[in-house]
Coordinates of C-alpha atoms in Angstrom, one line a residue:
Chain A
M1 CA 56.4 25.3 17.6
A2 CA 53.6 25.0 15.1
L3 CA 55.0 23.3 12.0
S4 CA 54.7 25.6 9.0
N5 CA 52.2 28.2 9.7
V6 CA 53.8 31.1 8.0
V7 CA 51.6 34.1 8.6
E8 CA 53.1 35.8 11.7
T9 CA 50.2 36.6 14.0
P10 CA 50.8 40.0 15.4
A11 CA 52.2 40.2 19.0
S12 CA 49.1 41.7 20.4
G13 CA 45.6 42.6 19.4
F14 CA 44.5 44.1 16.2
N15 CA 45.9 46.2 13.4
F16 CA 43.6 49.1 12.7
E17 CA 46.2 51.3 11.0
N18 CA 43.8 52.0 8.2
V19 CA 41.1 53.4 10.3
S20 CA 42.7 56.8 10.8
R21 CA 43.5 56.9 7.0
N22 CA 39.8 56.2 6.2
V23 CA 38.7 58.9 8.6
A24 CA 41.0 61.4 7.0
L25 CA 39.8 60.4 3.5
E26 CA 36.2 60.7 4.6
G27 CA 36.9 64.2 6.0
L28 CA 38.3 65.2 2.6
L29 CA 35.2 64.0 0.8
E30 CA 32.9 65.6 3.3
G31 CA 32.9 69.1 1.8
G32 CA 32.5 68.1 -1.8
H33 CA 29.6 66.5 -3.7
T34 CA 31.1 63.0 -3.6
K35 CA 30.5 60.5 -0.9
A36 CA 32.7 57.6 0.1
P37 CA 31.8 54.5 -1.9
K38 CA 29.8 51.9 -0.1
P39 CA 31.7 48.7 0.3
M40 CA 30.7 46.0 -2.2
K41 CA 28.7 43.3 -0.5
T42 CA 27.8 40.0 -1.9
G43 CA 24.2 39.9 -0.9
T44 CA 24.3 36.3 -1.7
T45 CA 23.1 32.8 -1.7
I46 CA 25.7 30.2 -1.1
A47 CA 25.1 26.5 -0.3
G48 CA 27.1 23.3 0.2
V49 CA 26.2 19.6 0.5
V50 CA 28.3 16.6 1.4
C51 CA 27.4 13.6 -0.8
K52 CA 28.7 10.1 -1.1
D53 CA 31.7 10.8 -3.4
G54 CA 32.6 14.3 -2.3
V55 CA 31.3 17.8 -1.6
V56 CA 29.2 20.0 -3.9
L57 CA 29.4 23.8 -3.4
G58 CA 27.1 26.3 -5.1
A59 CA 26.7 30.1 -5.3
D60 CA 24.9 32.8 -7.2
T61 CA 26.9 35.5 -9.1
R62 CA 25.4 38.8 -8.1
A63 CA 27.5 41.4 -6.2
T64 CA 25.6 44.5 -5.0
S65 CA 26.9 48.0 -3.9
G66 CA 24.0 49.6 -2.2
E67 CA 21.0 49.2 -4.5
V68 CA 23.0 48.7 -7.7
V69 CA 24.3 45.4 -9.1
A70 CA 28.0 46.0 -9.2
D71 CA 29.0 42.7 -10.8
K72 CA 26.7 40.3 -12.6
M73 CA 29.3 37.6 -12.9
C74 CA 31.1 37.7 -9.6
A75 CA 33.0 34.6 -8.6
K76 CA 32.0 33.6 -5.1
I77 CA 33.6 30.2 -5.0
H78 CA 37.2 30.8 -4.1
Y79 CA 40.2 28.4 -4.6
I80 CA 41.9 27.4 -1.4
S81 CA 43.9 24.4 -2.4
P82 CA 43.6 21.6 -5.0
N83 CA 41.3 19.8 -2.7
M84 CA 39.4 22.6 -1.0
Y85 CA 37.2 25.5 -2.2
C86 CA 35.4 28.1 -0.1
C87 CA 32.2 30.1 -0.8
G88 CA 32.1 33.5 0.7
A89 CA 29.2 35.8 1.8
G90 CA 29.4 39.2 3.3
T91 CA 31.7 42.0 2.3
A92 CA 33.3 41.1 -1.1
A93 CA 36.7 42.5 -0.3
D94 CA 36.9 40.7 3.1
T95 CA 35.9 37.3 1.7
E96 CA 38.3 37.7 -1.2
K97 CA 41.3 38.7 0.9
T98 CA 40.7 36.2 3.7
T99 CA 40.4 33.3 1.3
D100 CA 43.5 34.5 -0.6
L101 CA 45.5 34.7 2.6
L102 CA 44.4 31.2 3.6
S103 CA 45.3 29.8 0.2
S104 CA 48.8 31.3 0.3
N105 CA 49.3 30.0 3.8
L106 CA 48.3 26.5 2.9
T107 CA 50.4 26.4 -0.2
I108 CA 53.5 27.3 1.8
F109 CA 52.5 24.7 4.4
S110 CA 52.2 22.1 1.6
M111 CA 55.6 23.0 0.2
N112 CA 57.3 22.8 3.6
S113 CA 55.7 19.7 5.0
G114 CA 55.1 17.7 1.8
R115 CA 51.5 17.0 2.7
N116 CA 48.2 18.0 1.4
P117 CA 46.4 20.4 3.8
R118 CA 43.4 19.0 5.7
V119 CA 40.1 20.8 5.8
V120 CA 40.3 21.1 9.6
M121 CA 43.6 22.9 9.3
A122 CA 42.0 25.5 7.0
V123 CA 39.1 25.9 9.3
N124 CA 41.3 26.4 12.3
I125 CA 43.4 29.1 10.6
L126 CA 40.2 30.9 9.5
Q127 CA 38.8 30.7 13.0
D128 CA 41.9 32.1 14.6
M129 CA 42.1 35.0 12.2
L130 CA 38.4 36.0 12.2
F131 CA 38.2 35.7 16.0
R132 CA 41.2 38.0 16.4
Y133 CA 39.4 40.7 14.4
R134 CA 36.3 40.4 16.5
G135 CA 33.7 40.5 13.7
Q136 CA 35.3 43.5 11.9
I137 CA 36.1 41.3 9.0
G138 CA 32.6 40.7 7.5
A139 CA 33.2 37.3 6.0
S140 CA 30.7 34.3 6.4
L141 CA 32.4 31.4 4.7
I142 CA 31.4 27.9 3.7
L143 CA 34.5 25.7 3.4
G144 CA 34.2 22.4 1.6
G145 CA 36.9 19.9 0.7
V146 CA 38.0 16.3 0.4
D147 CA 41.1 15.0 2.2
C148 CA 42.5 11.7 3.6
T149 CA 40.0 11.8 6.5
G150 CA 36.9 12.1 4.3
N151 CA 34.5 14.7 2.8
H152 CA 34.0 17.8 5.0
L153 CA 31.8 20.9 5.0
Y154 CA 32.3 23.6 7.6
T155 CA 30.8 27.0 8.2
V156 CA 32.9 29.8 9.6
G157 CA 31.0 32.9 11.0
P158 CA 32.4 36.4 11.0
Y159 CA 33.0 36.3 14.7
G160 CA 35.0 33.1 14.5
S161 CA 32.5 30.4 15.3
I162 CA 32.7 27.2 13.4
D163 CA 30.4 24.2 12.9
N164 CA 30.8 20.9 11.0
V165 CA 27.6 20.1 9.0
P166 CA 26.5 17.8 6.2
Y167 CA 24.5 20.6 4.4
L168 CA 24.5 24.4 4.7
A169 CA 23.4 27.7 3.2
M170 CA 24.6 31.2 4.0
G171 CA 24.1 34.7 2.8
S172 CA 21.0 36.9 2.6
G173 CA 19.2 34.2 0.6
D174 CA 20.0 31.4 3.1
L175 CA 16.6 31.0 4.5
A176 CA 15.1 30.3 1.1
A177 CA 17.9 27.9 0.2
L178 CA 17.8 26.2 3.5
G179 CA 14.1 25.4 3.0
I180 CA 15.0 23.3 -0.1
L181 CA 18.0 21.7 1.6
E182 CA 16.0 20.7 4.7
D183 CA 13.3 19.2 2.6
R184 CA 15.4 17.1 0.2
F185 CA 18.8 16.4 1.8
K186 CA 19.6 12.8 2.5
P187 CA 22.9 11.4 3.7
N188 CA 25.1 9.7 1.1
M189 CA 23.4 11.1 -2.0
E190 CA 24.6 10.4 -5.5
L191 CA 26.7 13.1 -7.1
E192 CA 24.1 14.1 -9.8
E193 CA 21.3 14.3 -7.2
A194 CA 23.5 16.4 -4.9
K195 CA 24.3 18.8 -7.8
Q196 CA 20.6 19.1 -8.6
L197 CA 19.8 19.8 -5.0
V198 CA 22.4 22.6 -4.7
R199 CA 21.3 24.1 -7.9
D200 CA 17.7 24.1 -6.7
A201 CA 18.7 25.6 -3.4
I202 CA 20.6 28.5 -5.1
H203 CA 17.8 29.0 -7.5
S204 CA 15.4 29.4 -4.6
G205 CA 17.6 32.0 -3.1
I206 CA 17.9 33.9 -6.4
M207 CA 14.1 33.9 -6.8
S208 CA 13.3 34.9 -3.2
D209 CA 16.1 37.3 -2.3
L210 CA 16.8 40.6 -3.9
G211 CA 20.5 40.5 -3.1
S212 CA 21.0 37.3 -5.0
G213 CA 20.6 36.8 -8.7
N214 CA 22.0 36.2 -12.2
N215 CA 23.8 32.9 -12.8
I216 CA 24.5 29.8 -10.7
D217 CA 28.1 28.5 -10.2
I218 CA 28.7 24.9 -9.0
C219 CA 31.9 23.4 -7.8
V220 CA 32.2 19.7 -7.3
I221 CA 35.1 18.4 -5.2
T222 CA 35.9 14.6 -5.2
K223 CA 38.9 12.5 -4.5
Q224 CA 39.6 12.4 -8.2
G225 CA 39.7 16.2 -8.5
V226 CA 37.6 19.3 -8.9
D227 CA 35.0 20.3 -11.4
Y228 CA 34.3 24.0 -11.3
I229 CA 31.3 24.6 -13.5
R230 CA 31.0 28.3 -14.1
P231 CA 28.2 29.0 -14.9
Y232 CA 26.3 25.8 -14.2
Q233 CA 23.2 27.6 -15.3
E234 CA 22.7 31.0 -16.8
S235 CA 19.9 33.3 -15.8
E236 CA 16.8 33.3 -18.0
Y237 CA 16.6 37.0 -17.6
K238 CA 19.6 38.1 -19.7
D239 CA 18.7 41.2 -21.5
K240 CA 19.9 42.1 -25.0
R241 CA 21.6 45.5 -25.5
Q242 CA 19.2 47.7 -27.5
R243 CA 21.8 49.7 -29.3
R244 CA 25.5 49.7 -30.0
Y245 CA 27.3 51.7 -27.3
K246 CA 30.6 52.1 -29.1
Y247 CA 31.4 55.5 -30.7
R248 CA 32.2 55.6 -34.3
P249 CA 35.5 57.4 -35.3
G250 CA 34.4 60.9 -36.3
T251 CA 31.7 61.2 -33.6
T252 CA 33.6 64.0 -32.0
S253 CA 34.3 66.7 -34.6
I254 CA 37.8 68.2 -34.7
L255 CA 37.6 72.0 -34.6
T256 CA 41.3 73.1 -34.8
E257 CA 44.6 71.2 -35.1
K258 CA 48.0 72.5 -34.0
I259 CA 51.2 70.5 -34.3
V260 CA 54.3 71.5 -32.3
P261 CA 57.3 69.3 -33.1
L262 CA 59.6 68.6 -30.1
E263 CA 63.2 68.8 -31.0
L264 CA 65.1 66.2 -29.0
E265 CA 68.8 65.4 -29.1
V266 CA 70.1 62.0 -28.0
V267 CA 72.7 62.9 -25.4
Q268 CA 73.7 59.5 -24.0
E269 CA 72.6 56.0 -24.7
T270 CA 73.4 53.0 -22.4
V271 CA 72.3 49.4 -23.0
Q272 CA 72.0 47.0 -20.1
R273 CA 71.4 43.3 -20.7
M274 CA 68.6 41.7 -18.7
D275 CA 68.6 38.0 -18.2
T276 CA 65.0 36.9 -18.9
A277 CA 65.6 33.2 -19.5
Chain B
M1 CA 19.6 38.5 27.9
D2 CA 21.2 36.7 25.0
S3 CA 20.5 39.4 22.4
Q4 CA 23.5 41.4 23.4
I5 CA 25.8 38.6 22.1
K6 CA 27.0 39.5 18.6
G7 CA 27.1 36.6 16.1
V8 CA 26.2 33.1 16.9
S9 CA 25.3 32.5 20.6
T10 CA 24.7 29.2 22.4
G11 CA 21.7 30.5 24.4
T12 CA 21.7 27.2 26.2
T13 CA 21.1 24.7 29.0
I14 CA 24.2 23.1 30.4
L15 CA 24.6 21.1 33.6
A16 CA 27.0 18.8 35.4
V17 CA 26.2 16.4 38.2
T18 CA 28.5 14.2 40.3
F19 CA 27.3 10.7 41.3
N20 CA 28.8 7.7 43.1
G21 CA 32.0 7.0 41.1
G22 CA 31.7 9.6 38.3
V23 CA 30.2 12.7 36.9
I24 CA 27.7 13.4 34.2
I25 CA 28.0 16.5 32.0
G26 CA 25.1 17.4 29.7
S27 CA 23.9 20.1 27.3
D28 CA 21.3 20.8 24.6
S29 CA 22.4 21.3 21.0
R30 CA 20.9 24.6 19.7
A31 CA 22.8 27.6 18.5
S32 CA 20.9 30.8 17.7
I33 CA 21.5 34.3 16.3
G34 CA 19.6 37.2 17.8
G35 CA 17.2 35.1 19.8
N36 CA 14.9 34.2 16.9
Y37 CA 16.9 32.2 14.3
V38 CA 18.3 28.8 15.0
S39 CA 21.5 28.7 13.1
S40 CA 22.4 25.1 14.1
K41 CA 20.3 22.3 15.6
T42 CA 23.3 20.0 16.2
I43 CA 26.1 22.2 17.7
N44 CA 28.5 20.4 20.0
K45 CA 28.7 22.1 23.3
L46 CA 30.6 19.4 25.2
I47 CA 34.3 19.9 24.4
Q48 CA 36.8 17.3 25.6
V49 CA 39.8 19.2 27.0
H50 CA 41.6 16.1 28.2
D51 CA 41.1 12.3 28.6
R52 CA 38.8 12.5 31.6
I53 CA 37.9 16.2 31.6
F54 CA 35.1 17.8 29.6
C55 CA 33.9 21.3 29.5
C56 CA 30.5 22.7 28.4
I57 CA 30.1 26.1 26.9
A58 CA 27.5 28.9 27.1
G59 CA 27.4 32.4 25.6
S60 CA 29.0 33.6 22.4
L61 CA 30.0 30.5 20.3
A62 CA 33.0 32.2 18.8
D63 CA 34.4 33.3 22.2
A64 CA 33.7 29.9 23.8
Q65 CA 35.4 28.0 20.9
A66 CA 38.4 30.2 21.0
V67 CA 38.8 29.9 24.8
T68 CA 38.4 26.1 24.8
K69 CA 41.0 25.8 22.0
A70 CA 43.5 27.8 24.0
A71 CA 42.6 25.9 27.2
K72 CA 43.0 22.5 25.5
F73 CA 46.5 23.4 24.3
Q74 CA 47.5 24.7 27.7
I75 CA 46.1 21.7 29.6
S76 CA 47.8 19.3 27.2
F77 CA 51.1 21.1 27.7
H78 CA 50.7 21.2 31.5
S79 CA 49.9 17.5 31.5
I80 CA 53.1 16.7 29.5
Q81 CA 55.2 18.8 31.7
M82 CA 53.8 17.2 34.9
E83 CA 54.0 13.7 33.3
S84 CA 50.6 12.9 34.7
P85 CA 46.9 13.5 33.8
P86 CA 45.8 17.0 34.9
L87 CA 43.6 17.7 37.9
V88 CA 40.1 18.8 37.0
K89 CA 40.8 21.9 39.2
A90 CA 43.8 22.7 37.0
A91 CA 41.7 22.5 33.9
A92 CA 39.0 24.7 35.4
S93 CA 41.7 27.2 36.5
V94 CA 43.1 27.5 33.0
L95 CA 39.6 28.4 31.8
K96 CA 39.2 30.8 34.7
E97 CA 42.5 32.6 33.9
L98 CA 41.5 33.1 30.3
C99 CA 38.0 34.4 31.2
Y100 CA 39.2 36.7 34.0
N101 CA 42.1 38.2 32.2
N102 CA 40.0 38.9 29.1
K103 CA 36.8 39.7 30.8
E104 CA 36.2 42.9 28.8
E105 CA 36.3 41.2 25.4
L106 CA 34.8 37.8 26.2
Q107 CA 31.2 36.7 26.7
A108 CA 31.4 33.1 27.5
G109 CA 30.8 30.9 30.6
F110 CA 31.8 27.3 31.2
I111 CA 31.1 24.3 33.3
T112 CA 34.1 22.0 33.7
A113 CA 33.6 18.4 35.0
G114 CA 35.8 15.4 35.1
W115 CA 37.5 12.7 37.1
D116 CA 41.0 12.7 38.5
R117 CA 43.0 10.4 40.9
K118 CA 43.3 13.0 43.7
K119 CA 39.7 14.0 44.3
G120 CA 37.6 11.7 42.0
P121 CA 34.6 13.2 40.3
Q122 CA 34.3 17.0 40.4
V123 CA 32.3 19.9 38.9
Y124 CA 33.5 23.5 38.6
T125 CA 31.7 26.5 37.3
V126 CA 33.5 29.3 35.5
A127 CA 31.2 32.3 35.2
L128 CA 31.2 35.2 32.8
G129 CA 33.6 37.4 34.7
G130 CA 36.0 34.6 35.7
M131 CA 34.6 33.4 39.0
L132 CA 35.6 29.8 39.8
L133 CA 33.4 27.7 42.1
S134 CA 33.4 24.0 43.0
Q135 CA 30.0 22.4 43.6
P136 CA 28.6 18.9 43.7
F137 CA 26.3 19.8 40.8
T138 CA 25.6 22.9 38.8
I139 CA 23.4 24.2 36.0
G140 CA 24.1 27.0 33.6
G141 CA 23.0 28.9 30.5
S142 CA 19.8 30.7 29.8
G143 CA 17.6 27.6 30.2
S144 CA 18.9 26.9 33.7
T145 CA 16.6 29.5 35.3
Y146 CA 13.7 27.3 34.5
I147 CA 15.1 24.3 36.3
Y148 CA 16.6 25.6 39.6
G149 CA 13.5 24.4 41.5
Y150 CA 13.7 21.0 39.9
A151 CA 17.4 20.6 40.5
D152 CA 17.3 21.8 44.1
A153 CA 14.4 19.5 44.9
K154 CA 15.6 16.3 43.1
Y155 CA 19.3 16.3 43.6
K156 CA 20.6 13.7 46.0
P157 CA 24.3 13.2 46.9
D158 CA 25.8 9.8 46.0
M159 CA 23.2 8.8 43.4
S160 CA 23.8 5.7 41.3
R161 CA 24.7 6.1 37.6
E162 CA 21.2 5.4 36.4
E163 CA 19.5 7.7 38.8
C164 CA 21.9 10.5 37.9
L165 CA 21.4 9.9 34.1
Q166 CA 17.6 10.2 34.7
F167 CA 18.0 13.3 36.8
A168 CA 20.2 15.0 34.1
T169 CA 17.9 13.9 31.3
N170 CA 14.8 15.2 33.0
A171 CA 16.5 18.5 33.9
L172 CA 17.5 19.1 30.3
A173 CA 14.1 18.1 28.9
L174 CA 12.3 20.5 31.3
A175 CA 14.7 23.4 30.4
M176 CA 14.5 22.7 26.7
G177 CA 10.7 22.6 27.0
R178 CA 10.5 26.1 28.4
D179 CA 13.5 28.0 27.0
N180 CA 13.2 29.1 23.4
V181 CA 16.9 29.3 22.8
S182 CA 17.6 25.8 24.1
G183 CA 16.6 22.7 22.1
G184 CA 17.6 20.1 19.6
V185 CA 19.0 16.9 21.1
A186 CA 20.3 16.2 24.6
H187 CA 24.0 15.4 24.8
L188 CA 25.2 13.6 27.9
V189 CA 28.7 12.4 28.7
V190 CA 29.4 10.0 31.6
I191 CA 32.9 10.3 32.9
T192 CA 34.3 7.7 35.3
E193 CA 37.7 6.3 36.2
E194 CA 37.2 3.6 33.6
G195 CA 36.4 5.9 30.7
V196 CA 34.1 8.2 28.9
E197 CA 30.7 7.3 27.5
H198 CA 28.5 9.5 25.2
V199 CA 24.8 9.3 25.4
V200 CA 22.7 11.2 22.8
I201 CA 19.0 11.5 23.2
P202 CA 17.1 12.8 20.2
G203 CA 14.3 15.4 20.8
D204 CA 11.5 13.0 20.3
K205 CA 12.9 10.4 22.8
L206 CA 13.2 12.9 25.7
P207 CA 10.9 12.4 28.7
K208 CA 7.6 14.2 28.3
F209 CA 5.9 16.0 31.1
H210 CA 2.3 16.9 31.9
D211 CA 1.2 19.1 29.0
E212 CA 3.3 17.7 26.1

């Protein structure tokens, strides 16, 4: 009935097969000194703005795992299709996989129907999937893109709610970023002004939120194409390594050496051609 | 009462009122998270499920959007099979079935209003657990508690279009003035046999009452 939506939605309800596996794993770790690793969250600032010529998306690049910065140059702006990109906040694995799944789905749709996917289609697929999982998939997404109907920016919440807006910020730094956006957003801005606005919004999130930091990525989507600037701006607080952390050969002293030659006999040799052309 | 809704909720004020020749359906435009953060000032709570049938949503935004999506499809399919526009009661029933059969998982309530050839303008309430009720006018959402008195006192059957518009606007303004999770702009849709007309009243143009 639906044209080319390839992912088969399960017949009923949800797939929680991995829950029992996780419980068993946690049971195994319980006795020992190790604890189950905390899922990597992108405590994050992401923002998007619709301007005259297209859509500008921005994100910071810090990924945290508890109180530790797990990744200083994490890519939070994910590719969906040639005309759409998606920023993700929440659990890093969830945003990564959800956007990957969406991207694959839309590629197959494009191939089957011969059309470029529209932003509303991507939003609908995301909404259906996240609603089905009732908030268990911790992905808050900002989807922006340009298609034949215009420039669009949508927010998709983890429970499956959507909203179509001209400017938006999400993640733990959203309140700081939203302050900047509310103050300076104007409809139909020029591209450079919009890029500066998004950069300032992310910068404000980085300064005021502990979960956001490091560099700023910007992605500009227009009818002509996509300009993914990574990083748009590097953090002023990059530190220099104080020493060299590579070990010289000879650091570990060799105490004894024993060589045992293995005597092997070739019993049978077969060659099979493989066509790699 | 709305803090039990997980995710974005439309703690809201919604209403629908019949008048002579049509029906007006209206809502505020605020979406909140946890009762103290406004996540959207411009959310659309008046969803068109068919040419002359609208539905306004209250409760969890995700649940309401998912239900109205499914309902829109089912009503459209029903209309094609019957080769005629659906009855408002049919649309309300579709919503009711979805709400009742999934009452454990869903937290969303609806007001369905519209015009059809058989009975003219009608208003139906579909409550949280799936109750379906037909009334000449109805109010819903968290903000409705503040305007029961106003609505009961000021409603008259067979009002004119202008009187009804004023009634609905005043009711929304009063509710938005007292309920913290209702606010933004007032959206009103006037549905008649001839067509559908949207009226949007920004917050500063709403009627003001004694202490504002």
